[in-house]
Amino acid sequence: MPSILIVEDELEIAELIKFILMREGFDRVQIAATFSEGKAMITSAFDAYLLDINLGDGSGYDLGQAIREMTDAPIIYVSANTQDRDKIKGFQNGADDYITKPFNPMELAARVKVNVARYLKTKGQTNTLYAFDERNAELVVGNKTYTLSGKQYLLMQYLYEHRDEICTKEQIYEAVWENQFVDDNTVMVHIRKLREKLERDPSHPEILVTARRIGYILKSGERQ
């Protein structure tokens, strides 16, 4: 699931935005209440940034510039500054979008979703060997898009949320089959089906690899 950072010094507004986004399915939303806190948090990668401009201890414009130097992830200013010159300055300082306060919750959610989807699609095509859209149950590999369903989706979701980690067979049983009795062959069949989508050669996997006698590792798939 995409991660989002909100930098907003009015806590009620920050919590409202977080509530709106979580209601739309974004469950990895963090809040920074000051410029300084936001500056410290942008060292971690997020898939979108919602920035107020008047932060008291600093400017959202400066924060936007710092973010843009590190990532192409969408920057959306959410501000009470409604003049055209403010919006222009926002776009000059890295903005992908500019939303004025007071805002329509449905419009804010729609704009965030569009910007995030566009970024993740581009990111998946240029920086990684694959991209997984949990919300739409889509796995993108190269120029192919696969819609996953049932256990295949649940398995990919679990592995993706724990990518670059060893996922034991027991953990997979619990997460995907909810502790129902399944044999190793059942898991192997589903792993094979995912490999047929992810790998150039499913018989010699490089992305979804086996941790011998333990389980599996889904690699992040970043291009070298």
mmCIF file of N, CA and C in Angstrom, residues 5-123:
data_model
loop_
_atom_site.group_PDB
_atom_site.id
_atom_site.type_symbol
_atom_site.label_atom_id
_atom_site.label_comp_id
_atom_site.label_asym_id
_atom_site.label_seq_id
_atom_site.Cartn_x
_atom_site.Cartn_y
_atom_site.Cartn_z
ATOM 1 N N LEU A 5 2.971 11.080 3.521
ATOM 2 C CA LEU A 5 3.348 11.952 4.631
ATOM 3 C C LEU A 5 2.553 13.249 4.531
ATOM 4 N N ILE A 6 1.893 13.601 5.626
ATOM 5 C CA ILE A 6 1.174 14.873 5.736
ATOM 6 C C ILE A 6 1.988 15.796 6.630
ATOM 7 N N VAL A 7 2.310 16.992 6.139
ATOM 8 C CA VAL A 7 2.992 17.987 6.963
ATOM 9 C C VAL A 7 2.031 19.150 7.154
ATOM 10 N N GLU A 8 1.488 19.255 8.349
ATOM 11 C CA GLU A 8 0.415 20.212 8.642
ATOM 12 C C GLU A 8 0.470 20.574 10.113
ATOM 13 N N ASP A 9 0.548 21.889 10.416
ATOM 14 C CA ASP A 9 0.689 22.297 11.818
ATOM 15 C C ASP A 9 -0.637 22.440 12.552
ATOM 16 N N GLU A 10 -1.745 22.368 11.849
ATOM 17 C CA GLU A 10 -3.056 22.356 12.510
ATOM 18 C C GLU A 10 -3.504 20.908 12.633
ATOM 19 N N LEU A 11 -3.447 20.383 13.848
ATOM 20 C CA LEU A 11 -3.663 18.957 14.076
ATOM 21 C C LEU A 11 -5.033 18.487 13.588
ATOM 22 N N GLU A 12 -6.060 19.295 13.784
ATOM 23 C CA GLU A 12 -7.400 18.885 13.364
ATOM 24 C C GLU A 12 -7.459 18.671 11.856
ATOM 25 N N ILE A 13 -6.816 19.567 11.112
ATOM 26 C CA ILE A 13 -6.802 19.426 9.656
ATOM 27 C C ILE A 13 -5.979 18.199 9.261
ATOM 28 N N ALA A 14 -4.833 18.027 9.905
ATOM 29 C CA ALA A 14 -3.983 16.874 9.608
ATOM 30 C C ALA A 14 -4.727 15.562 9.853
ATOM 31 N N GLU A 15 -5.423 15.485 10.982
ATOM 32 C CA GLU A 15 -6.173 14.266 11.304
ATOM 33 C C GLU A 15 -7.333 14.060 10.342
ATOM 34 N N LEU A 16 -7.967 15.159 9.901
ATOM 35 C CA LEU A 16 -9.052 15.047 8.928
ATOM 36 C C LEU A 16 -8.532 14.474 7.615
ATOM 37 N N ILE A 17 -7.398 15.000 7.135
ATOM 38 C CA ILE A 17 -6.822 14.492 5.888
ATOM 39 C C ILE A 17 -6.455 13.021 6.027
ATOM 40 N N LYS A 18 -5.860 12.674 7.167
ATOM 41 C CA LYS A 18 -5.496 11.276 7.401
ATOM 42 C C LYS A 18 -6.737 10.389 7.399
ATOM 43 N N PHE A 19 -7.807 10.835 8.029
ATOM 44 C CA PHE A 19 -9.059 10.071 8.067
ATOM 45 C C PHE A 19 -9.609 9.865 6.655
ATOM 46 N N ILE A 20 -9.593 10.931 5.853
ATOM 47 C CA ILE A 20 -10.098 10.851 4.478
ATOM 48 C C ILE A 20 -9.304 9.820 3.677
ATOM 49 N N LEU A 21 -7.987 9.869 3.805
ATOM 50 C CA LEU A 21 -7.138 8.969 3.032
ATOM 51 C C LEU A 21 -7.271 7.526 3.502
ATOM 52 N N MET A 22 -7.343 7.323 4.803
ATOM 53 C CA MET A 22 -7.482 5.964 5.316
ATOM 54 C C MET A 22 -8.834 5.373 4.937
ATOM 55 N N ARG A 23 -9.851 6.207 4.874
ATOM 56 C CA ARG A 23 -11.172 5.747 4.433
ATOM 57 C C ARG A 23 -11.136 5.286 2.972
ATOM 58 N N GLU A 24 -10.211 5.868 2.211
ATOM 59 C CA GLU A 24 -10.057 5.493 0.804
ATOM 60 C C GLU A 24 -9.098 4.316 0.614
ATOM 61 N N GLY A 25 -8.612 3.769 1.710
ATOM 62 C CA GLY A 25 -7.778 2.577 1.612
ATOM 63 C C GLY A 25 -6.299 2.795 1.827
ATOM 64 N N PHE A 26 -5.879 4.047 2.039
ATOM 65 C CA PHE A 26 -4.472 4.309 2.333
ATOM 66 C C PHE A 26 -4.249 4.082 3.826
ATOM 67 N N ASP A 27 -3.531 3.023 4.165
ATOM 68 C CA ASP A 27 -3.376 2.720 5.589
ATOM 69 C C ASP A 27 -1.972 3.016 6.117
ATOM 70 N N ARG A 28 -1.135 3.605 5.280
ATOM 71 C CA ARG A 28 0.221 3.973 5.724
ATOM 72 C C ARG A 28 0.351 5.493 5.594
ATOM 73 N N VAL A 29 -0.275 6.199 6.528
ATOM 74 C CA VAL A 29 -0.308 7.657 6.510
ATOM 75 C C VAL A 29 0.329 8.177 7.793
ATOM 76 N N GLN A 30 1.334 9.034 7.666
ATOM 77 C CA GLN A 30 1.996 9.622 8.825
ATOM 78 C C GLN A 30 1.837 11.139 8.808
ATOM 79 N N ILE A 31 1.940 11.730 9.996
ATOM 80 C CA ILE A 31 1.759 13.180 10.153
ATOM 81 C C ILE A 31 3.003 13.793 10.773
ATOM 82 N N ALA A 32 3.446 14.916 10.204
ATOM 83 C CA ALA A 32 4.469 15.763 10.815
ATOM 84 C C ALA A 32 3.806 17.096 11.123
ATOM 85 N N ALA A 33 3.961 17.574 12.355
ATOM 86 C CA ALA A 33 3.230 18.765 12.790
ATOM 87 C C ALA A 33 4.026 20.051 12.631
ATOM 88 N N THR A 34 5.309 19.954 12.274
ATOM 89 C CA THR A 34 6.147 21.143 12.120
ATOM 90 C C THR A 34 7.050 20.979 10.904
ATOM 91 N N PHE A 35 7.631 22.097 10.478
ATOM 92 C CA PHE A 35 8.608 22.055 9.395
ATOM 93 C C PHE A 35 9.785 21.167 9.794
ATOM 94 N N SER A 36 10.284 21.337 10.995
ATOM 95 C CA SER A 36 11.446 20.575 11.460
ATOM 96 C C SER A 36 11.164 19.079 11.482
ATOM 97 N N GLU A 37 9.983 18.727 11.969
ATOM 98 C CA GLU A 37 9.614 17.322 12.017
ATOM 99 C C GLU A 37 9.480 16.768 10.604
ATOM 100 N N GLY A 38 8.882 17.559 9.724
ATOM 101 C CA GLY A 38 8.749 17.130 8.337
ATOM 102 C C GLY A 38 10.094 16.951 7.672
ATOM 103 N N LYS A 39 11.027 17.881 7.936
ATOM 104 C CA LYS A 39 12.367 17.806 7.342
ATOM 105 C C LYS A 39 13.068 16.524 7.777
ATOM 106 N N ALA A 40 12.858 16.140 9.029
ATOM 107 C CA ALA A 40 13.480 14.912 9.526
ATOM 108 C C ALA A 40 12.845 13.674 8.909
ATOM 109 N N MET A 41 11.534 13.729 8.671
ATOM 110 C CA MET A 41 10.824 12.543 8.200
ATOM 111 C C MET A 41 10.987 12.295 6.706
ATOM 112 N N ILE A 42 11.305 13.334 5.931
ATOM 113 C CA ILE A 42 11.411 13.127 4.477
ATOM 114 C C ILE A 42 12.647 12.335 4.092
ATOM 115 N N THR A 43 13.510 12.054 5.054
ATOM 116 C CA THR A 43 14.650 11.194 4.755
ATOM 117 C C THR A 43 14.187 9.760 4.501
ATOM 118 N N SER A 44 12.988 9.406 4.967
ATOM 119 C CA SER A 44 12.369 8.128 4.623
ATOM 120 C C SER A 44 11.530 8.322 3.364
ATOM 121 N N ALA A 45 11.493 7.304 2.533
ATOM 122 C CA ALA A 45 10.782 7.424 1.257
ATOM 123 C C ALA A 45 9.276 7.276 1.456
ATOM 124 N N PHE A 46 8.522 8.201 0.885
ATOM 125 C CA PHE A 46 7.063 8.117 0.839
ATOM 126 C C PHE A 46 6.623 8.149 -0.623
ATOM 127 N N ASP A 47 5.396 7.709 -0.864
ATOM 128 C CA ASP A 47 4.865 7.699 -2.231
ATOM 129 C C ASP A 47 4.090 8.968 -2.565
ATOM 130 N N ALA A 48 3.854 9.826 -1.572
ATOM 131 C CA ALA A 48 3.222 11.125 -1.803
ATOM 132 C C ALA A 48 3.425 11.992 -0.571
ATOM 133 N N TYR A 49 3.453 13.311 -0.808
ATOM 134 C CA TYR A 49 3.651 14.276 0.274
ATOM 135 C C TYR A 49 2.571 15.348 0.170
ATOM 136 N N LEU A 50 1.820 15.566 1.259
ATOM 137 C CA LEU A 50 0.820 16.629 1.330
ATOM 138 C C LEU A 50 1.352 17.692 2.274
ATOM 139 N N LEU A 51 1.617 18.877 1.737
ATOM 140 C CA LEU A 51 2.313 19.903 2.516
ATOM 141 C C LEU A 51 1.480 21.156 2.695
ATOM 142 N N ASP A 52 1.389 21.618 3.932
ATOM 143 C CA ASP A 52 0.921 22.968 4.189
ATOM 144 C C ASP A 52 2.080 23.910 3.850
ATOM 145 N N ILE A 53 1.771 25.177 3.619
ATOM 146 C CA ILE A 53 2.831 26.131 3.270
ATOM 147 C C ILE A 53 3.281 26.925 4.483
ATOM 148 N N ASN A 54 2.319 27.445 5.259
ATOM 149 C CA ASN A 54 2.645 28.280 6.418
ATOM 150 C C ASN A 54 2.776 27.404 7.657
ATOM 151 N N LEU A 55 4.014 26.978 7.934
ATOM 152 C CA LEU A 55 4.226 26.001 8.989
ATOM 153 C C LEU A 55 4.740 26.586 10.297
ATOM 154 N N GLY A 56 4.885 27.887 10.362
ATOM 155 C CA GLY A 56 5.322 28.494 11.606
ATOM 156 C C GLY A 56 6.830 28.496 11.745
ATOM 157 N N ASP A 57 7.431 27.311 11.793
ATOM 158 C CA ASP A 57 8.887 27.247 11.943
ATOM 159 C C ASP A 57 9.591 27.075 10.605
ATOM 160 N N GLY A 58 8.858 27.217 9.511
ATOM 161 C CA GLY A 58 9.468 27.083 8.192
ATOM 162 C C GLY A 58 8.422 27.125 7.097
ATOM 163 N N SER A 59 8.881 27.052 5.871
ATOM 164 C CA SER A 59 7.988 27.157 4.716
ATOM 165 C C SER A 59 7.825 25.811 4.022
ATOM 166 N N GLY A 60 6.573 25.512 3.671
ATOM 167 C CA GLY A 60 6.310 24.312 2.895
ATOM 168 C C GLY A 60 6.990 24.336 1.541
ATOM 169 N N TYR A 61 7.199 25.531 0.997
ATOM 170 C CA TYR A 61 7.909 25.646 -0.273
ATOM 171 C C TYR A 61 9.326 25.087 -0.145
ATOM 172 N N ASP A 62 10.007 25.450 0.934
ATOM 173 C CA ASP A 62 11.375 24.960 1.152
ATOM 174 C C ASP A 62 11.379 23.443 1.342
ATOM 175 N N LEU A 63 10.361 22.949 2.025
ATOM 176 C CA LEU A 63 10.256 21.511 2.230
ATOM 177 C C LEU A 63 10.030 20.807 0.891
ATOM 178 N N GLY A 64 9.180 21.408 0.058
ATOM 179 C CA GLY A 64 8.925 20.839 -1.262
ATOM 180 C C GLY A 64 10.189 20.753 -2.100
ATOM 181 N N GLN A 65 10.999 21.795 -2.047
ATOM 182 C CA GLN A 65 12.269 21.786 -2.778
ATOM 183 C C GLN A 65 13.174 20.654 -2.301
ATOM 184 N N ALA A 66 13.245 20.485 -0.984
ATOM 185 C CA ALA A 66 14.097 19.435 -0.420
ATOM 186 C C ALA A 66 13.610 18.049 -0.834
ATOM 187 N N ILE A 67 12.291 17.872 -0.848
ATOM 188 C CA ILE A 67 11.726 16.588 -1.259
ATOM 189 C C ILE A 67 12.035 16.319 -2.725
ATOM 190 N N ARG A 68 11.855 17.354 -3.551
ATOM 191 C CA ARG A 68 12.044 17.161 -4.989
ATOM 192 C C ARG A 68 13.486 16.810 -5.338
ATOM 193 N N GLU A 69 14.427 17.233 -4.520
ATOM 194 C CA GLU A 69 15.823 16.881 -4.753
ATOM 195 C C GLU A 69 16.090 15.400 -4.506
ATOM 196 N N MET A 70 15.182 14.753 -3.741
ATOM 197 C CA MET A 70 15.396 13.358 -3.371
ATOM 198 C C MET A 70 14.531 12.378 -4.143
ATOM 199 N N THR A 71 13.370 12.823 -4.619
ATOM 200 C CA THR A 71 12.415 11.885 -5.201
ATOM 201 C C THR A 71 11.501 12.572 -6.199
ATOM 202 N N ASP A 72 10.913 11.769 -7.081
ATOM 203 C CA ASP A 72 9.908 12.260 -8.023
ATOM 204 C C ASP A 72 8.491 11.984 -7.522
ATOM 205 N N ALA A 73 8.360 11.515 -6.284
ATOM 206 C CA ALA A 73 7.035 11.246 -5.719
ATOM 207 C C ALA A 73 6.201 12.521 -5.707
ATOM 208 N N PRO A 74 4.878 12.405 -5.891
ATOM 209 C CA PRO A 74 4.037 13.598 -5.984
ATOM 210 C C PRO A 74 4.038 14.446 -4.714
ATOM 211 N N ILE A 75 4.126 15.761 -4.934
ATOM 212 C CA ILE A 75 4.025 16.752 -3.863
ATOM 213 C C ILE A 75 2.739 17.532 -4.090
ATOM 214 N N ILE A 76 1.873 17.539 -3.095
ATOM 215 C CA ILE A 76 0.591 18.238 -3.194
ATOM 216 C C ILE A 76 0.529 19.258 -2.067
ATOM 217 N N TYR A 77 0.485 20.530 -2.422
ATOM 218 C CA TYR A 77 0.321 21.569 -1.415
ATOM 219 C C TYR A 77 -1.157 21.685 -1.048
ATOM 220 N N VAL A 78 -1.425 21.717 0.255
ATOM 221 C CA VAL A 78 -2.789 21.910 0.764
ATOM 222 C C VAL A 78 -2.730 23.162 1.629
ATOM 223 N N SER A 79 -3.220 24.283 1.089
ATOM 224 C CA SER A 79 -2.938 25.571 1.728
ATOM 225 C C SER A 79 -4.124 26.519 1.691
ATOM 226 N N ALA A 80 -4.139 27.400 2.675
ATOM 227 C CA ALA A 80 -5.139 28.471 2.693
ATOM 228 C C ALA A 80 -4.731 29.637 1.801
ATOM 229 N N ASN A 81 -3.524 29.588 1.248
ATOM 230 C CA ASN A 81 -3.063 30.617 0.317
ATOM 231 C C ASN A 81 -3.728 30.384 -1.039
ATOM 232 N N THR A 82 -4.635 31.258 -1.411
ATOM 233 C CA THR A 82 -5.472 31.010 -2.585
ATOM 234 C C THR A 82 -5.124 31.871 -3.793
ATOM 235 N N GLN A 83 -4.174 32.785 -3.650
ATOM 236 C CA GLN A 83 -3.834 33.666 -4.760
ATOM 237 C C GLN A 83 -3.101 32.895 -5.862
ATOM 238 N N ASP A 84 -3.261 33.376 -7.095
ATOM 239 C CA ASP A 84 -2.581 32.714 -8.212
ATOM 240 C C ASP A 84 -1.078 32.682 -8.015
ATOM 241 N N ARG A 85 -0.522 33.756 -7.445
ATOM 242 C CA ARG A 85 0.929 33.800 -7.258
ATOM 243 C C ARG A 85 1.395 32.719 -6.281
ATOM 244 N N ASP A 86 0.527 32.372 -5.313
ATOM 245 C CA ASP A 86 0.878 31.318 -4.368
ATOM 246 C C ASP A 86 0.912 29.957 -5.079
ATOM 247 N N LYS A 87 -0.086 29.745 -5.927
ATOM 248 C CA LYS A 87 -0.144 28.478 -6.656
ATOM 249 C C LYS A 87 1.037 28.350 -7.607
ATOM 250 N N ILE A 88 1.350 29.449 -8.305
ATOM 251 C CA ILE A 88 2.485 29.434 -9.231
ATOM 252 C C ILE A 88 3.776 29.131 -8.485
ATOM 253 N N LYS A 89 3.940 29.772 -7.324
ATOM 254 C CA LYS A 89 5.137 29.522 -6.524
ATOM 255 C C LYS A 89 5.195 28.064 -6.076
ATOM 256 N N GLY A 90 4.029 27.508 -5.779
ATOM 257 C CA GLY A 90 3.983 26.100 -5.397
ATOM 258 C C GLY A 90 4.495 25.201 -6.500
ATOM 259 N N PHE A 91 4.029 25.443 -7.728
ATOM 260 C CA PHE A 91 4.479 24.621 -8.849
ATOM 261 C C PHE A 91 5.952 24.866 -9.157
ATOM 262 N N GLN A 92 6.427 26.072 -8.887
ATOM 263 C CA GLN A 92 7.846 26.360 -9.078
ATOM 264 C C GLN A 92 8.705 25.666 -8.027
ATOM 265 N N ASN A 93 8.074 25.255 -6.946
ATOM 266 C CA ASN A 93 8.782 24.581 -5.862
ATOM 267 C C ASN A 93 8.392 23.108 -5.761
ATOM 268 N N GLY A 94 8.210 22.491 -6.908
ATOM 269 C CA GLY A 94 8.086 21.036 -6.957
ATOM 270 C C GLY A 94 6.696 20.456 -6.952
ATOM 271 N N ALA A 95 5.655 21.285 -6.896
ATOM 272 C CA ALA A 95 4.300 20.749 -6.749
ATOM 273 C C ALA A 95 3.827 19.993 -7.985
ATOM 274 N N ASP A 96 3.112 18.902 -7.729
ATOM 275 C CA ASP A 96 2.374 18.203 -8.780
ATOM 276 C C ASP A 96 0.918 18.640 -8.774
ATOM 277 N N ASP A 97 0.472 19.155 -7.637
ATOM 278 C CA ASP A 97 -0.916 19.607 -7.510
ATOM 279 C C ASP A 97 -0.986 20.626 -6.374
ATOM 280 N N TYR A 98 -2.074 21.383 -6.354
ATOM 281 C CA TYR A 98 -2.253 22.436 -5.342
ATOM 282 C C TYR A 98 -3.732 22.465 -4.983
ATOM 283 N N ILE A 99 -4.028 22.219 -3.706
ATOM 284 C CA ILE A 99 -5.407 22.188 -3.215
ATOM 285 C C ILE A 99 -5.579 23.302 -2.197
ATOM 286 N N THR A 100 -6.628 24.082 -2.349
ATOM 287 C CA THR A 100 -6.845 25.199 -1.433
ATOM 288 C C THR A 100 -7.814 24.800 -0.315
ATOM 289 N N LYS A 101 -7.590 25.398 0.852
ATOM 290 C CA LYS A 101 -8.481 25.230 2.003
ATOM 291 C C LYS A 101 -9.536 26.329 1.976
ATOM 292 N N PRO A 102 -10.753 26.019 2.405
ATOM 293 C CA PRO A 102 -11.242 24.686 2.769
ATOM 294 C C PRO A 102 -11.399 23.811 1.530
ATOM 295 N N PHE A 103 -11.205 22.521 1.694
ATOM 296 C CA PHE A 103 -11.224 21.614 0.548
ATOM 297 C C PHE A 103 -12.404 20.651 0.637
ATOM 298 N N ASN A 104 -12.780 20.137 -0.515
ATOM 299 C CA ASN A 104 -13.807 19.104 -0.594
ATOM 300 C C ASN A 104 -13.119 17.753 -0.339
ATOM 301 N N PRO A 105 -13.535 17.003 0.680
ATOM 302 C CA PRO A 105 -12.856 15.741 0.994
ATOM 303 C C PRO A 105 -12.788 14.769 -0.178
ATOM 304 N N MET A 106 -13.875 14.671 -0.949
ATOM 305 C CA MET A 106 -13.885 13.747 -2.083
ATOM 306 C C MET A 106 -12.896 14.193 -3.157
ATOM 307 N N GLU A 107 -12.801 15.508 -3.361
ATOM 308 C CA GLU A 107 -11.862 16.018 -4.360
ATOM 309 C C GLU A 107 -10.427 15.773 -3.909
ATOM 310 N N LEU A 108 -10.147 16.029 -2.627
ATOM 311 C CA LEU A 108 -8.801 15.784 -2.117
ATOM 312 C C LEU A 108 -8.420 14.319 -2.309
ATOM 313 N N ALA A 109 -9.312 13.420 -1.931
ATOM 314 C CA ALA A 109 -9.028 11.985 -2.063
ATOM 315 C C ALA A 109 -8.786 11.612 -3.520
ATOM 316 N N ALA A 110 -9.607 12.151 -4.415
ATOM 317 C CA ALA A 110 -9.474 11.830 -5.837
ATOM 318 C C ALA A 110 -8.142 12.314 -6.391
ATOM 319 N N ARG A 111 -7.750 13.524 -6.002
ATOM 320 C CA ARG A 111 -6.489 14.071 -6.507
ATOM 321 C C ARG A 111 -5.292 13.282 -5.990
ATOM 322 N N VAL A 112 -5.346 12.904 -4.721
ATOM 323 C CA VAL A 112 -4.255 12.104 -4.165
ATOM 324 C C VAL A 112 -4.162 10.768 -4.892
ATOM 325 N N LYS A 113 -5.287 10.109 -5.107
ATOM 326 C CA LYS A 113 -5.279 8.804 -5.762
ATOM 327 C C LYS A 113 -4.725 8.887 -7.173
ATOM 328 N N VAL A 114 -5.125 9.908 -7.911
ATOM 329 C CA VAL A 114 -4.646 10.067 -9.287
ATOM 330 C C VAL A 114 -3.139 10.293 -9.312
ATOM 331 N N ASN A 115 -2.656 11.168 -8.451
ATOM 332 C CA ASN A 115 -1.228 11.465 -8.423
ATOM 333 C C ASN A 115 -0.397 10.258 -7.981
ATOM 334 N N VAL A 116 -0.879 9.543 -6.982
ATOM 335 C CA VAL A 116 -0.156 8.371 -6.501
ATOM 336 C C VAL A 116 -0.144 7.279 -7.566
ATOM 337 N N ALA A 117 -1.298 7.032 -8.199
ATOM 338 C CA ALA A 117 -1.376 5.993 -9.228
ATOM 339 C C ALA A 117 -0.435 6.298 -10.386
ATOM 340 N N ARG A 118 -0.401 7.556 -10.796
ATOM 341 C CA ARG A 118 0.485 7.951 -11.894
ATOM 342 C C ARG A 118 1.945 7.723 -11.519
ATOM 343 N N TYR A 119 2.294 8.108 -10.292
ATOM 344 C CA TYR A 119 3.682 7.937 -9.836
ATOM 345 C C TYR A 119 4.069 6.468 -9.749
ATOM 346 N N LEU A 120 3.201 5.647 -9.158
ATOM 347 C CA LEU A 120 3.527 4.233 -8.995
ATOM 348 C C LEU A 120 3.626 3.524 -10.336
ATOM 349 N N LYS A 121 2.799 3.925 -11.285
ATOM 350 C CA LYS A 121 2.875 3.328 -12.616
ATOM 351 C C LYS A 121 4.206 3.660 -13.265
ATOM 352 N N THR A 122 4.613 4.913 -13.173
ATOM 353 C CA THR A 122 5.897 5.336 -13.738
ATOM 354 C C THR A 122 7.049 4.675 -13.001
ATOM 355 N N LYS A 123 6.941 4.631 -11.690
ATOM 356 C CA LYS A 123 7.987 4.013 -10.868
ATOM 357 C C LYS A 123 8.144 2.547 -11.213
#
